[in-house]
Coordinates of C-alpha atoms in Angstrom, one line a residue:
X61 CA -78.4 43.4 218.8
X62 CA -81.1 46.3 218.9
X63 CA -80.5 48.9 221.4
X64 CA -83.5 51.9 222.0
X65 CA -82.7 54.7 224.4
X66 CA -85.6 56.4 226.3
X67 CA -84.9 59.5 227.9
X68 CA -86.0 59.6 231.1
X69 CA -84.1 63.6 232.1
X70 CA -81.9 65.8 230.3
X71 CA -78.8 63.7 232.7
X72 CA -80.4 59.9 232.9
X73 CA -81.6 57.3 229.9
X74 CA -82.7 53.8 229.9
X75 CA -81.0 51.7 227.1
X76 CA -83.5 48.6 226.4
X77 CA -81.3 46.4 224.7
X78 CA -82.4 42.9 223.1
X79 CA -79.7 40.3 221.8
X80 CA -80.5 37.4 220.1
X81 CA -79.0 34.3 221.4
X82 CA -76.5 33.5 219.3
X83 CA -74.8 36.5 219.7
X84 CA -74.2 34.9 223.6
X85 CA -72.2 31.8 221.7
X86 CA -68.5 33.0 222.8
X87 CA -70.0 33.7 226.6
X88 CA -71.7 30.5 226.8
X89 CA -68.8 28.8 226.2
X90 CA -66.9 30.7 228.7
X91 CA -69.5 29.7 231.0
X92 CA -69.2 26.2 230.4
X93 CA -65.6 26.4 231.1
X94 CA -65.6 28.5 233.8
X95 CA -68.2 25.9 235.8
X96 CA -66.0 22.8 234.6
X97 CA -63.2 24.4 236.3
X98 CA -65.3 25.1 239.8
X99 CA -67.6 21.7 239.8
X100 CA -66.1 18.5 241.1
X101 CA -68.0 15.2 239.9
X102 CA -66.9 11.8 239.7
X103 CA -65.3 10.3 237.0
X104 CA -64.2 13.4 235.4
X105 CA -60.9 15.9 236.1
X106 CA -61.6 18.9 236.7
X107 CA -62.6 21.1 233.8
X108 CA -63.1 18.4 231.7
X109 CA -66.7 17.8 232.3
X110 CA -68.7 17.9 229.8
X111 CA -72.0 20.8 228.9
X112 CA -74.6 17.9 229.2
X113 CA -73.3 17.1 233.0
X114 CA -72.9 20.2 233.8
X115 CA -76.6 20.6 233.0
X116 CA -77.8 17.5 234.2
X117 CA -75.8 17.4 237.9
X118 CA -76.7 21.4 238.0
X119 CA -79.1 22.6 236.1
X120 CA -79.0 25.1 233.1
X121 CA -79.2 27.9 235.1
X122 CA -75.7 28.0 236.6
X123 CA -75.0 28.3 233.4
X124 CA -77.0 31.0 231.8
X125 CA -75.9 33.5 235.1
X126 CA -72.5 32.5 234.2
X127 CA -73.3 33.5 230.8
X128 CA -74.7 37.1 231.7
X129 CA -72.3 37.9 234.2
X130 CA -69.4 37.6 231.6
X131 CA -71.8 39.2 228.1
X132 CA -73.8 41.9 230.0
X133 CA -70.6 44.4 230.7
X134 CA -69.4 43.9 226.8
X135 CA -73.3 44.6 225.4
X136 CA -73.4 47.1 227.8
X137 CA -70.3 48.9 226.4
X138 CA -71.5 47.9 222.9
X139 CA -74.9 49.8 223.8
X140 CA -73.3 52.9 224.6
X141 CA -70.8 52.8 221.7
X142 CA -73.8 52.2 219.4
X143 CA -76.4 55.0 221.1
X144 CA -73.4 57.6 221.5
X145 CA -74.6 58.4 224.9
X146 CA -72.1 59.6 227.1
X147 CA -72.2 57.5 230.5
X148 CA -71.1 59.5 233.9
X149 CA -71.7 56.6 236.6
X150 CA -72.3 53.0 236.8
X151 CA -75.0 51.9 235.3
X152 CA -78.2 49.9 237.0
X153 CA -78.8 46.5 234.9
X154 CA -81.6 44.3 234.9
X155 CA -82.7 41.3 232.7
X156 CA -85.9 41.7 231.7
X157 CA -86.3 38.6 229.7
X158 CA -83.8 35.3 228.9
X159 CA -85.6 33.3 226.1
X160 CA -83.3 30.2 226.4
X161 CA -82.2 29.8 222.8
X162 CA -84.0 32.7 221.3
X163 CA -83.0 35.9 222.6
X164 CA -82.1 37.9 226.2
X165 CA -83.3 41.7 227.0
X166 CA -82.6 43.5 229.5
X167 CA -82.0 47.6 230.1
X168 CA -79.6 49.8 231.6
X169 CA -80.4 53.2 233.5
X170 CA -77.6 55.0 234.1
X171 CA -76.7 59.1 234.4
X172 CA -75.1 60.7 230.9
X173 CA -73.4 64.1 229.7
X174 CA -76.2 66.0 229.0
X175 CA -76.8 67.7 225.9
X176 CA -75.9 71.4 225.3
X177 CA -74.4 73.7 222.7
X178 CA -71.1 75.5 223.0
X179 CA -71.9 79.3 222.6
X180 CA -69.6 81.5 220.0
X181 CA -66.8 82.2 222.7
X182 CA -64.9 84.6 220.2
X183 CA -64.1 88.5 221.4
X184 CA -65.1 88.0 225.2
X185 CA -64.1 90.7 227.1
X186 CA -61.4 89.5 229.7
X187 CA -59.4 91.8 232.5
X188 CA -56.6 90.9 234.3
X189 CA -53.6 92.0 236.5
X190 CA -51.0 94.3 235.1
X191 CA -47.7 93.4 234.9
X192 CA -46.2 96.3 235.9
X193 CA -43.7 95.7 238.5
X194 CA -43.9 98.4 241.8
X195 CA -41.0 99.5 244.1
X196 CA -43.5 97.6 246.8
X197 CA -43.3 94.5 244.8
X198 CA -39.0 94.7 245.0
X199 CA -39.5 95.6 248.6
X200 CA -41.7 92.6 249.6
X201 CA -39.5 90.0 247.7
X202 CA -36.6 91.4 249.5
X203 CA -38.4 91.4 252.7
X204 CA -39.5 88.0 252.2
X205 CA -35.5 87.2 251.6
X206 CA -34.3 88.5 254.8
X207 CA -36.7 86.1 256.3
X208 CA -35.2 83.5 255.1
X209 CA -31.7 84.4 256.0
X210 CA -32.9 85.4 259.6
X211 CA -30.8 84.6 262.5
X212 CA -32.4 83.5 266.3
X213 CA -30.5 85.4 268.7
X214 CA -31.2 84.7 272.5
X215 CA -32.8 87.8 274.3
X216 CA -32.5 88.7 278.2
X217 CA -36.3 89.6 278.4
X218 CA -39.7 88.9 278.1
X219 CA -41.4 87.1 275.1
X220 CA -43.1 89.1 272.9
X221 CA -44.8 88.6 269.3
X222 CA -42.5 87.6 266.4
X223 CA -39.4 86.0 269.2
X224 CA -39.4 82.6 268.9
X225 CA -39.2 80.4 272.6
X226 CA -38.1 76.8 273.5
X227 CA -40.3 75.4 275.9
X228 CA -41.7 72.3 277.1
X229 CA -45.7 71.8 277.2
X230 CA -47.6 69.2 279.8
X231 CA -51.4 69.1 280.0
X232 CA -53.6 68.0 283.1
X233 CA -56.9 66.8 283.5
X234 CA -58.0 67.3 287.2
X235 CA -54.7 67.2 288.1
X236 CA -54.2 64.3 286.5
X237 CA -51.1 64.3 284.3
X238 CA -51.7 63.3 280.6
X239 CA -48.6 61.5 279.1
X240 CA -49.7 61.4 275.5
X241 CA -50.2 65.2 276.0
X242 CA -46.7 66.3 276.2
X243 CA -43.7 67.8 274.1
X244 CA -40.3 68.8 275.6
X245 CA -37.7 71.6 273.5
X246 CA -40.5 72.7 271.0
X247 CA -39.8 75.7 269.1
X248 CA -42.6 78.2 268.4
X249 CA -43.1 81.5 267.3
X250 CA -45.1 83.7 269.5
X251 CA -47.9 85.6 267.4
X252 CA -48.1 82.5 264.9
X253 CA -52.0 81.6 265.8
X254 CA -51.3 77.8 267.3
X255 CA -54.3 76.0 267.4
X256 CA -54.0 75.7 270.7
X257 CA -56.0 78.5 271.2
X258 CA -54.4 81.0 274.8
X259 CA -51.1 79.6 274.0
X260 CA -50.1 83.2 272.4
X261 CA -51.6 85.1 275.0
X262 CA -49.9 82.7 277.4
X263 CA -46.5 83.5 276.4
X264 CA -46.6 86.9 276.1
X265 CA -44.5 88.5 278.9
X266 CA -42.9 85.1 280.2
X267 CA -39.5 84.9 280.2
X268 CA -36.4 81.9 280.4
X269 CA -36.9 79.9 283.2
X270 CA -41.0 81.1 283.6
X271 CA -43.7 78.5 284.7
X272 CA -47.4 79.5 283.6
X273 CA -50.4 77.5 283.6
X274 CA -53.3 78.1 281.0
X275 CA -56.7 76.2 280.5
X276 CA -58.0 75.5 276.9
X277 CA -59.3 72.3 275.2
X278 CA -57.1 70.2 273.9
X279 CA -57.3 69.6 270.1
X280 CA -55.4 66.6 269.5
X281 CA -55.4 62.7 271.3
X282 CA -57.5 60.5 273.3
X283 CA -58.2 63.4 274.9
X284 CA -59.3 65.8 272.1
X285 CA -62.2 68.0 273.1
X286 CA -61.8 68.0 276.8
X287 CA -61.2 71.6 278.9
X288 CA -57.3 71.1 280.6
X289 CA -54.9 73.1 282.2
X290 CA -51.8 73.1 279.8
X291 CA -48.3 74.1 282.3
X292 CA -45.8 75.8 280.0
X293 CA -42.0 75.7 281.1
X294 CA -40.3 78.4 278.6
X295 CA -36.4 77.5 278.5
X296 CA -35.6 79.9 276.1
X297 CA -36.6 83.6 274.4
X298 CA -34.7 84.5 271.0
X299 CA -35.7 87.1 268.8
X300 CA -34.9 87.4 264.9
X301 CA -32.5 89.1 263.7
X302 CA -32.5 90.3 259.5
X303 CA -30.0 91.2 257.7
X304 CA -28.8 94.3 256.3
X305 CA -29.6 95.3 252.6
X306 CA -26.2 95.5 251.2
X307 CA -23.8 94.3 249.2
X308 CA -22.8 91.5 251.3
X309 CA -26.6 90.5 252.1
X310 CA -26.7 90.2 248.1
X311 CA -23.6 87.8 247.6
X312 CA -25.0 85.9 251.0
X313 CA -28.2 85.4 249.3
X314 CA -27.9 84.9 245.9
X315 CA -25.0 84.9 242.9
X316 CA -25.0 88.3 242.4
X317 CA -22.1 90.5 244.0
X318 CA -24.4 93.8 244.6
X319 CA -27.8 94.4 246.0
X320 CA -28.6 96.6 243.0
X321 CA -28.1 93.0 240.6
X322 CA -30.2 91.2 243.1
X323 CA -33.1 93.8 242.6
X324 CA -32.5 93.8 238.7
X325 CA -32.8 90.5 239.0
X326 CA -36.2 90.1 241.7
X327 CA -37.3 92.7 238.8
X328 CA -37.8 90.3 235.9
X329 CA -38.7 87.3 238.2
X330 CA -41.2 89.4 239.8
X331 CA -42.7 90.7 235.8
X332 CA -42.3 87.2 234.2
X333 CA -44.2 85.8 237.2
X334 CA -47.0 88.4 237.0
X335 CA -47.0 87.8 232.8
X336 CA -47.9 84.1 234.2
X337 CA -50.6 85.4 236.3
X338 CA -52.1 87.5 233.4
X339 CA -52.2 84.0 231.0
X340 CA -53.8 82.2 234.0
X341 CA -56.2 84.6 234.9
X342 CA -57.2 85.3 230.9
X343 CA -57.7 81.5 230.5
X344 CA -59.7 80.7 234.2
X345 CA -62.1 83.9 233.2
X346 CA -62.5 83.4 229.6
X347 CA -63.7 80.1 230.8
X348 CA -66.2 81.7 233.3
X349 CA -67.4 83.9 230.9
X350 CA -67.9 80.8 228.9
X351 CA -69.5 79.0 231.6
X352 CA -72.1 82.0 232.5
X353 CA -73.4 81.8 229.2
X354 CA -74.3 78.2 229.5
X355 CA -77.3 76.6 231.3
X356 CA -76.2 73.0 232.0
X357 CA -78.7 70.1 234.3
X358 CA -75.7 68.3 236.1
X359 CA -76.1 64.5 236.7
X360 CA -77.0 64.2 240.8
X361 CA -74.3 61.2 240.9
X362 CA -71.7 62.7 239.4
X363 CA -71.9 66.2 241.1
X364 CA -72.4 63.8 244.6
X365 CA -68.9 61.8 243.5
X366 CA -67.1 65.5 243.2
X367 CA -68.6 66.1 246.3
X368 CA -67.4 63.2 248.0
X369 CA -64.4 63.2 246.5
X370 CA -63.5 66.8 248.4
X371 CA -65.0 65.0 251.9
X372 CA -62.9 62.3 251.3
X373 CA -59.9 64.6 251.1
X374 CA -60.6 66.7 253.6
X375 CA -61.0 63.7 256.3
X376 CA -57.4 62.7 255.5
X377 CA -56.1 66.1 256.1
X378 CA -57.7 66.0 259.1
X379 CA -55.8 62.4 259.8
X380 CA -52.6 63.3 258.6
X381 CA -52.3 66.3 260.5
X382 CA -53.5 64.9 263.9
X383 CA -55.9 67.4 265.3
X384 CA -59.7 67.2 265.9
X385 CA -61.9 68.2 263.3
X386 CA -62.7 71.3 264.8
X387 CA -59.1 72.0 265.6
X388 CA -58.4 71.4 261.7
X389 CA -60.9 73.5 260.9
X390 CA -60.3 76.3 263.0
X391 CA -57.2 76.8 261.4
X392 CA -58.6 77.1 258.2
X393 CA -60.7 79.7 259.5
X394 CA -63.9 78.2 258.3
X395 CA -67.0 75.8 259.6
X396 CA -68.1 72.7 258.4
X397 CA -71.1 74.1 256.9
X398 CA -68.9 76.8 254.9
X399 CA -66.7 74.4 254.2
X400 CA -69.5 71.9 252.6
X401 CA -71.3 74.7 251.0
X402 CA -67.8 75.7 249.4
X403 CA -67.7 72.1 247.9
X404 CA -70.9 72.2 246.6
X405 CA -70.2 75.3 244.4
X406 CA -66.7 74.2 243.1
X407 CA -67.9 70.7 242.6
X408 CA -70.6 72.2 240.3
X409 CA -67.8 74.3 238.8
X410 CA -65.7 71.5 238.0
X411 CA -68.1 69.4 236.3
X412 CA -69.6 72.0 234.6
X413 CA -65.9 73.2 233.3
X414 CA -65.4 69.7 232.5
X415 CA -68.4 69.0 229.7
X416 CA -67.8 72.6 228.4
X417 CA -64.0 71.5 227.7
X418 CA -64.7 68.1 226.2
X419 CA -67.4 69.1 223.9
X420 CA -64.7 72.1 223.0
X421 CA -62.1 69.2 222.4
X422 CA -64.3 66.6 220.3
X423 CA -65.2 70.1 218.4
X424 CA -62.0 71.4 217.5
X425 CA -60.6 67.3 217.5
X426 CA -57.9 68.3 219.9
X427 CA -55.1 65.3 220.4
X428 CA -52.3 64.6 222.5
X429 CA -49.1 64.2 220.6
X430 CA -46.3 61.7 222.4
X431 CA -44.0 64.8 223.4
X432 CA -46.7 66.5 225.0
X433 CA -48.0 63.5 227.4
X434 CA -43.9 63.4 228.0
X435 CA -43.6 66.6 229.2
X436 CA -46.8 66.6 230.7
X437 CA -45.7 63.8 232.9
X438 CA -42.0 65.4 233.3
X439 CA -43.6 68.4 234.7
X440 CA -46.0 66.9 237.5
X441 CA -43.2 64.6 238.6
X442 CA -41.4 67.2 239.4
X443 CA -44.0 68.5 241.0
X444 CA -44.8 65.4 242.9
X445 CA -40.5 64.9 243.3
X446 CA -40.2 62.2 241.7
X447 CA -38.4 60.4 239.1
X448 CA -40.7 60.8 235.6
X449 CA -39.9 57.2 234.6
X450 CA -41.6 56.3 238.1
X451 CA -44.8 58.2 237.5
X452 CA -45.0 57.0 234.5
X453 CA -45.3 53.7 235.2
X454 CA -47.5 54.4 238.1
X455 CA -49.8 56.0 235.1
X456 CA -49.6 52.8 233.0
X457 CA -49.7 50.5 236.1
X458 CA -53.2 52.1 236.9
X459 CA -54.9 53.3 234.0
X460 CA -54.4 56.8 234.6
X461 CA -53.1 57.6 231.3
X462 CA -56.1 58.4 229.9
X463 CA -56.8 60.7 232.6
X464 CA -53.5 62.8 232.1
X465 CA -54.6 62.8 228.1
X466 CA -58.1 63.9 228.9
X467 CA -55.9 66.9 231.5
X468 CA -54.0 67.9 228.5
X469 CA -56.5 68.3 226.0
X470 CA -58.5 69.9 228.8
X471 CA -55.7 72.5 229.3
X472 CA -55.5 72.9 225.3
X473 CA -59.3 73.7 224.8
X474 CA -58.9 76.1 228.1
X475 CA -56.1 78.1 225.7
X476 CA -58.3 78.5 222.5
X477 CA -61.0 80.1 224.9
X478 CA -58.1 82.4 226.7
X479 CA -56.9 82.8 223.0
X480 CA -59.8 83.8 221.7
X481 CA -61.2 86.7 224.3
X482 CA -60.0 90.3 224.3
X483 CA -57.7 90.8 227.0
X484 CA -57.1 93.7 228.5
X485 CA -55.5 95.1 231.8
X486 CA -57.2 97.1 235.0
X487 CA -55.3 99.8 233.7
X488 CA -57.1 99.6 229.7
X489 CA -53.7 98.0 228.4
X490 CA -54.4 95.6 225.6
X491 CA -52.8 92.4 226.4
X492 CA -51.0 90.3 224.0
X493 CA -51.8 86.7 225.3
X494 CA -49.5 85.3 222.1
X495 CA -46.9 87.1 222.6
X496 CA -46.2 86.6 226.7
X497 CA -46.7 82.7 225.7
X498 CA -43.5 83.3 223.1
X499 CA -41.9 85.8 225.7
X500 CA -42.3 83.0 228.8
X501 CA -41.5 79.7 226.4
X502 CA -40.1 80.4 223.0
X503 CA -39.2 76.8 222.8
X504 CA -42.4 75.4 223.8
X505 CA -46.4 75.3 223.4
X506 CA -48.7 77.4 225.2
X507 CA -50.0 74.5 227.1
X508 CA -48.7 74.1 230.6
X509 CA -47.2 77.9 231.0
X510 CA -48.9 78.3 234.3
X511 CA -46.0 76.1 235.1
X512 CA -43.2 79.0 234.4
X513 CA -41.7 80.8 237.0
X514 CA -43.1 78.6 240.1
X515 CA -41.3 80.3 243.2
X516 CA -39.0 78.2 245.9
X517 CA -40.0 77.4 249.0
X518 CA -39.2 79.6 252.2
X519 CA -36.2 78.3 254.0
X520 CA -36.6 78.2 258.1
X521 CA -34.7 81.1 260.0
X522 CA -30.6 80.3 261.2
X523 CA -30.6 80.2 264.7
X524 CA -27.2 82.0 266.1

């Protein structure tokens, strides 16, 4: 097999391959096989007619397609391997010539890694976060503590921002009641930005046992889009109630017995979560540093597959969460067209980050050792809760195995950059990269430390 590669951009070649015949031997077979099974003709079972019949009752064709269809993928692969170009998409295929007997060609356009060169990425300057931990950074915590050990108490007086009301909701269209447009006994939080847009305003002032009527659009249904008038019934007003910071607030919300231990305690969480933040954030801009240094073309279809990829996403947010596009989106507090243009740039950011690291990995021949794709996968399923043994299987199930090894070694190069830049703090403190790694996992690599100190998820307020 000869393969010639003509360059037709800096992301896109043409592979003109030509095979000679025999090399097709194995896949003609296959073929013949393949029809004997599929053909039905008297006299013989089925799969046990012979090549000659085959021909005869349906021609030599059938079987050359047959042929290609199963050898073209495997040269193609063979091509790539030979021409070390890096493929990013499907390629386009096309026979160009089938000498019956004597030799096939045919050529293969398809979008590659383009070439670059990896910049010395030693000594970049890099500042981060302190990790200095504040009295305002003990106060928030504890703050944020007392909301989760809130009580609801009922109130004898008008709604106001931060109470929380029970109330039922019914929406009309021309006085037309909607059924699909009603909820009895929901709880909500006035102040909280509902997408219901004039709900808040709505509420404010109304008391237990108030009617009110409100006209907005609805955002959600058959219905979605529409102006209606929306009758609120509030059955309840309850305000929150936080604890006391005391003793007893510390034994309720934790295992220490006084409030001074829990603080000593929100203390180092608080510093070993902001020595996290400084590893992150000397990695991520080492990396951009890296990447501003570097003038990459990036293939149109793979840069289009990122972008699709975010579309995609985003359209099953919308349909898990119920609302209208527009709804969706105005609680993200963005527009379509900021949204899109956002994609664009991180798409272009990913890919880019991407070719940077694997050129970084097949430089410094960065592996994957067995314990690290076991923690790896220990770590994301308890991300994703659930059982590692399950994910894993999901991995090998799917082929994704070689996407988590292509993560980790991605994550590895990301540390030799972060290693390798002079860190220092918004305050001129030299950081010690190393040595927060040691301080954070003494047992354990460098890779996946972003995972230390990950915070718990709020509980919802008691109601009393």
């Amino acid at each position: 097999m000869k393969t010639a590669v003509e360059e037709l951009s800096p992301t896109r070649v043409k592979l003109t391959v030509e095979v000679p015949f025999k090399e097709l031997e194995p896949s003609l077979q296959a073929a013949y096989k393949k029809v004997a099974q599929q053909v039905r003709v008297p006299g013989f079972r089925p799969g046990k007619v012979p090549a000659r019949i085959i021909e005869q009752r349906f021609g030599r064709a059938v079987v050359l397609e047959e042929t290609l269809n199963d050898a073209l993928p495997k040269l193609y692969g063979q091509a790539v391997d030979e021409t070390e170009v890096f493929p990013v998409s499907q390629p386009e295929i096309e026979v160009t010539k089938i000498e019956d007997g004597e030799q096939v060609e045919f050529t293969a356009e398809v979008d590659i890694r383009p070439a670059f060169d990896v910049p010395d990425y030693q000594g970049a300057e890099v500042v981060v976060d302190p990790a200095e931990v504040t009295d305002e950074d003990i106060t928030t915590q504890l703050e944020a503590l007392r909301q989760r050990f809130a009580t609801l108490t009922g109130v004898e007086r008008p709604a106001q921002n931060g109470d929380y009301v029970v109330m039922d909701l019914r929406a009309e269209i021309d006085g037309r009641n909607l059924d699909e447009q009603q909820a009895a006994d929901v709880s909500y939080e006035v102040g909280a930005g509902s997408v219901l847009q004039g709900l808040d305003d709505a509420l404010q002032g109304m008391s237990a046992g108030d009617e009110k009527t409100f006209r907005t659009t609805l955002v959600g249904g058959e219905n979605a889009g529409e102006e209606a008038d929306v009758i609120i019934n509030v059955k309840s007003v309850k305000e929150k109630v936080l604890p006391e910071l005391d003793d007893e607030f510390a034994q309720l919300a934790s295992e220490f017995d006084t409030l001074d231990e829990l603080k000593d305690s929100i203390r180092q969480q608080v510093r070993r979560n902001k020595l996290v933040d400084q590893v992150v954030q000397s990695r991520e801009k080492a990396l951009d540093a890296l990447l501003d240094k570097i003038d990459i073309p990036l293939p149109e279809s793979a840069l289009q597959a990122e972008i699709d990829a975010r579309k995609h996403n985003l359209e099953h947010q919308v349909a898990e969460s119920g609302l209208s596009r527009e709804a969706y989106l105005r609680l993200q507090q963005t527009t379509e067209e900021e949204l899109f243009a956002e994609y664009e740039a991180t798409s272009a950011k990913a890919l880019k980050s991407g070719f940077v690291l694997d050129k970084i990995v097949k430089a410094e021949e960065i592996g994957v050792s067995e314990q690290e794709l076991t923690d790896f996968v220990v770590r994301r399923a308890m991300q994703m809760g659930v059982a590692p043994n399950t994910l894993a299987q999901h991995l090998a199930d799917n082929n994704q195995l070689p996407l988590a090894m292509m993560e980790i070694v991605r994550e590895k190069a990301k540390t030799l950059i972060g290693d390798a830049a002079k860190v220092t703090d918004t305050a001129g403190n030299e950081v010690d990269v190393k040595a927060i790694y040691a301080e954070l996992n003494p047992e354990q690599e460098a890779v996946g430390v972003e995972e230390a100190g990950a915070g718990e998820p709020a509980d919802e307020a008691e109601e009393s």
